[in-house]
């Protein structure tokens, strides 16, 4: 049974419903737009301590009067058949000076493995003042069975780093890639 | 009034429902669809309630006795999904179908065929979801919030869960579009927006919330699906994604969702209290504005569900203050209800009892919500039974109580029969005592540090858990009793008058007979 409705009413139903359906599509799009928006938001606020995904060009501009403590942390996402640790656990660095350190990873299984290190900086606000010119975290790392290797990290703390930050902790979590969908 | 009634009865001659089962499959009548929604919701309420009984039975004593932990996790997850999407939301849509056309003087919903479709998607969605209980790896067990990466470990149930949610979303969005179209285009002449009953207003705002957030939820679960099966890395840190992003997207949907489950309840309470206080609602327009402000604020508070993920201080402060601000419009509503009762000639029939219990117990849930909003203490309360107590106070003694109150209040209008008042009062006291025995001790358990979603606990939590379980079984039984009351009322009982309640106002009570004829307001009433 159709309700008694004038033609004008049906027409306005059609317009209204079209608008509402458009809202639905807009909000579906918005949910996917949240993904890049979140990255931008994190970059601005330093949320999650995300650092840049690739190498950045830096100019050395050493500030010899200031030292910042940089701590290195290495974690495995799952504690299976891997060794992963920083060469040194802590460094005193001058902002503006390019520094280098090593991380050691070893595949203790008898099969080939691919892994990737994901960095995170604490405090989060320090993330955009922590520049890396070379990092093993920029790409996937392939390991032969039982292979161990030293992986370099070259970084510089920006002289613009806010005064109140005295210590930066750089943490790497090592993910074995065949466990996630990335092939 | 009598003229209008007689006119409608005359008109109704020979236009009754079809006979047989196919009536319910093909129906486009808003009353039939409302009934389908309500009965479906009652069935899901019992189904989800049975899972809660399993949870409380396992928690009756410390140690593992009845079910294995994985099955326990399936029960907590499925209980929540079924109660949120199968019981509470369809019940409100059912009430909307029954009541909105009658309240605004419309003959039916604006889009009756789509209405049929939005209901009939639901049984299929829940068939998909419930089928997972029998699958390899069991039903979803990662919590109803489906946090990545844990939910990605779900077995064969995973795609079924996602598609069930997609279907539920489509159903809700179609229902919401229909409600908005009905309210915008089908009001009787003279029914201006600010004359609409509050139930219509609250549903109007709720429908916009649904349209705004259900697509976001659909997007979030689609990302989970592609992360699991198609190699994307939205929420996988190894691929450059971020698991915390999932929580942000989920709660951007999830917080408005909890208001979707409570705003129509506010509308119901705003209809019942004036009737039994025999006074018009105090502060009608402030009620409308308060509802709109709550809806608006619901979009800017989502991160209070995730204070412990590691947020900048500024973020924590913002979400704390924004959350607390919601107490202002909610307080306006509570005070308006109390003011409506002030110096009213009150009587305490069952719907009024449930409405009063709503006001008191929902306020308790609101207060524990304010406690949770305080960021520094939330670090202690997070994921404890305090949270469980909080949201059960707002959802069981809030949303569910309002639905039960609505059932008692409008059932005489729908069926033409009064329910048994003594039985209703027994149901009320039985439920209200047991629900407090069930959930109040959970505040203590949570403050003492008992984590939620864990099948076992340390012995110091044993006493209150046993008390809570006893309350749980009693509350569950009371709802079986409610089903019996509903059945008896549909089958027969004292004849209801057209106005049903002495103080009842509104088109459905003043312009229509009880029971309401199959087609009502085929000629639009004139609103004074």
Tab-separated table of C-alpha atoms in Angstrom, chain A residues 1-5 8-39 41-42 45-48 50 53 77 116-119 125 140 173-177 180-183, chain B residues 28 107-114 173 176-177 180-182 184-186 208 211-213 215-220 222-223 226-234 236-242 244-245 248-249 252 299 309-312 519 521-524:
chain	number	residue	atom	x	y	z
A	1	UNK	CA	0.000	0.000	0.000
A	2	UNK	CA	1.373	3.329	-1.067
A	3	UNK	CA	0.677	6.278	1.146
A	4	UNK	CA	-1.253	9.014	-0.538
A	5	UNK	CA	1.484	11.322	-1.667
A	8	UNK	CA	5.588	17.208	-5.324
A	9	UNK	CA	6.128	15.209	-2.170
A	10	UNK	CA	7.670	12.299	-4.027
A	11	UNK	CA	9.967	14.669	-5.840
A	12	UNK	CA	11.150	16.154	-2.567
A	13	UNK	CA	11.622	12.632	-1.172
A	14	UNK	CA	13.866	11.906	-4.102
A	15	UNK	CA	15.932	15.035	-3.568
A	16	UNK	CA	16.246	14.459	0.152
A	17	UNK	CA	17.197	10.810	-0.235
A	18	UNK	CA	19.785	11.701	-2.878
A	19	UNK	CA	21.313	14.188	-0.462
A	20	UNK	CA	21.338	11.678	2.384
A	21	UNK	CA	22.889	8.982	0.206
A	22	UNK	CA	25.526	11.509	-0.835
A	23	UNK	CA	26.251	12.074	2.856
A	24	UNK	CA	26.716	8.332	3.308
A	25	UNK	CA	29.225	8.212	0.466
A	26	UNK	CA	30.981	11.292	1.754
A	27	UNK	CA	31.385	9.744	5.200
A	28	UNK	CA	32.646	6.478	3.683
A	29	UNK	CA	35.264	8.501	1.878
A	30	UNK	CA	36.008	10.364	5.073
A	31	UNK	CA	36.782	7.132	6.911
A	32	UNK	CA	39.510	6.381	4.369
A	33	UNK	CA	40.646	9.987	4.365
A	34	UNK	CA	41.295	9.594	8.086
A	35	UNK	CA	44.307	7.414	7.231
A	36	UNK	CA	46.429	10.172	5.594
A	37	UNK	CA	44.908	12.783	7.912
A	38	UNK	CA	46.133	10.770	10.869
A	39	UNK	CA	49.680	10.710	9.459
A	41	UNK	CA	48.199	14.963	12.419
A	42	UNK	CA	50.900	12.756	13.916
A	45	UNK	CA	51.774	16.927	16.936
A	46	UNK	CA	54.556	14.385	17.226
A	47	UNK	CA	51.977	11.800	18.206
A	48	UNK	CA	53.437	8.284	18.197
A	50	UNK	CA	56.973	8.759	13.945
A	53	UNK	CA	60.338	7.121	6.157
A	77	UNK	CA	57.710	-8.054	17.759
A	116	UNK	CA	61.716	-4.718	8.858
A	117	UNK	CA	62.486	-2.374	11.718
A	118	UNK	CA	59.890	0.213	12.648
A	119	UNK	CA	61.195	3.249	14.534
A	125	UNK	CA	57.770	16.014	20.030
A	140	UNK	CA	63.344	-4.458	4.267
A	173	UNK	CA	60.743	-2.907	16.749
A	174	UNK	CA	61.743	-5.660	14.374
A	175	UNK	CA	58.898	-7.277	12.466
A	176	UNK	CA	59.328	-10.534	10.613
A	177	UNK	CA	57.585	-9.866	7.330
A	180	UNK	CA	52.093	-10.175	7.974
A	181	UNK	CA	50.365	-9.963	4.648
A	182	UNK	CA	53.163	-8.011	2.909
A	183	UNK	CA	54.807	-10.461	0.541
B	28	UNK	CA	5.503	-2.510	3.622
B	107	UNK	CA	-0.075	7.285	6.955
B	108	UNK	CA	3.211	5.341	6.759
B	109	UNK	CA	6.954	5.763	6.426
B	110	UNK	CA	8.168	7.771	3.444
B	111	UNK	CA	9.907	4.825	1.777
B	112	UNK	CA	7.915	1.704	2.681
B	113	UNK	CA	9.638	-0.729	0.331
B	114	UNK	CA	13.081	0.241	1.567
B	173	UNK	CA	21.652	3.588	7.212
B	176	UNK	CA	17.962	6.293	9.134
B	177	UNK	CA	17.351	7.685	5.636
B	180	UNK	CA	14.649	11.477	8.072
B	181	UNK	CA	12.576	11.405	4.887
B	182	UNK	CA	9.452	10.587	6.888
B	184	UNK	CA	10.960	15.941	6.729
B	185	UNK	CA	8.213	15.197	4.210
B	186	UNK	CA	5.328	13.405	5.857
B	208	UNK	CA	21.748	11.915	11.282
B	211	UNK	CA	24.280	8.422	8.558
B	212	UNK	CA	27.422	10.174	9.725
B	213	UNK	CA	29.127	7.304	11.524
B	215	UNK	CA	29.915	4.532	6.936
B	216	UNK	CA	33.019	5.293	9.001
B	217	UNK	CA	32.585	1.996	10.830
B	218	UNK	CA	32.081	0.191	7.537
B	219	UNK	CA	35.301	1.797	6.308
B	220	UNK	CA	37.225	0.712	9.412
B	222	UNK	CA	36.841	-2.880	5.397
B	223	UNK	CA	40.401	-1.828	6.197
B	226	UNK	CA	41.984	-5.806	3.323
B	227	UNK	CA	44.729	-5.937	5.963
B	228	UNK	CA	43.967	-9.582	6.555
B	229	UNK	CA	43.364	-10.804	3.030
B	230	UNK	CA	44.693	-8.316	0.483
B	231	UNK	CA	48.093	-7.303	1.800
B	232	UNK	CA	47.349	-3.735	2.820
B	233	UNK	CA	48.922	-2.410	5.997
B	234	UNK	CA	46.506	0.166	7.394
B	236	UNK	CA	50.125	-3.166	10.644
B	237	UNK	CA	53.216	-1.408	11.983
B	238	UNK	CA	55.491	-3.659	9.929
B	239	UNK	CA	53.981	-2.288	6.735
B	240	UNK	CA	54.083	1.318	7.858
B	241	UNK	CA	50.594	1.394	9.346
B	242	UNK	CA	49.551	2.039	12.878
B	244	UNK	CA	46.357	3.018	17.119
B	245	UNK	CA	44.805	4.447	13.946
B	248	UNK	CA	40.823	6.344	16.452
B	249	UNK	CA	38.612	5.392	13.504
B	252	UNK	CA	35.116	8.113	15.939
B	299	UNK	CA	31.957	13.744	17.570
B	309	UNK	CA	47.464	4.571	24.161
B	310	UNK	CA	49.955	7.368	24.699
B	311	UNK	CA	48.623	10.752	23.714
B	312	UNK	CA	50.147	14.197	24.082
B	519	UNK	CA	-3.904	1.902	8.165
B	521	UNK	CA	-4.075	8.745	9.194
B	522	UNK	CA	-4.926	8.010	5.567
B	523	UNK	CA	-6.371	11.499	5.876
B	524	UNK	CA	-3.965	13.785	7.632
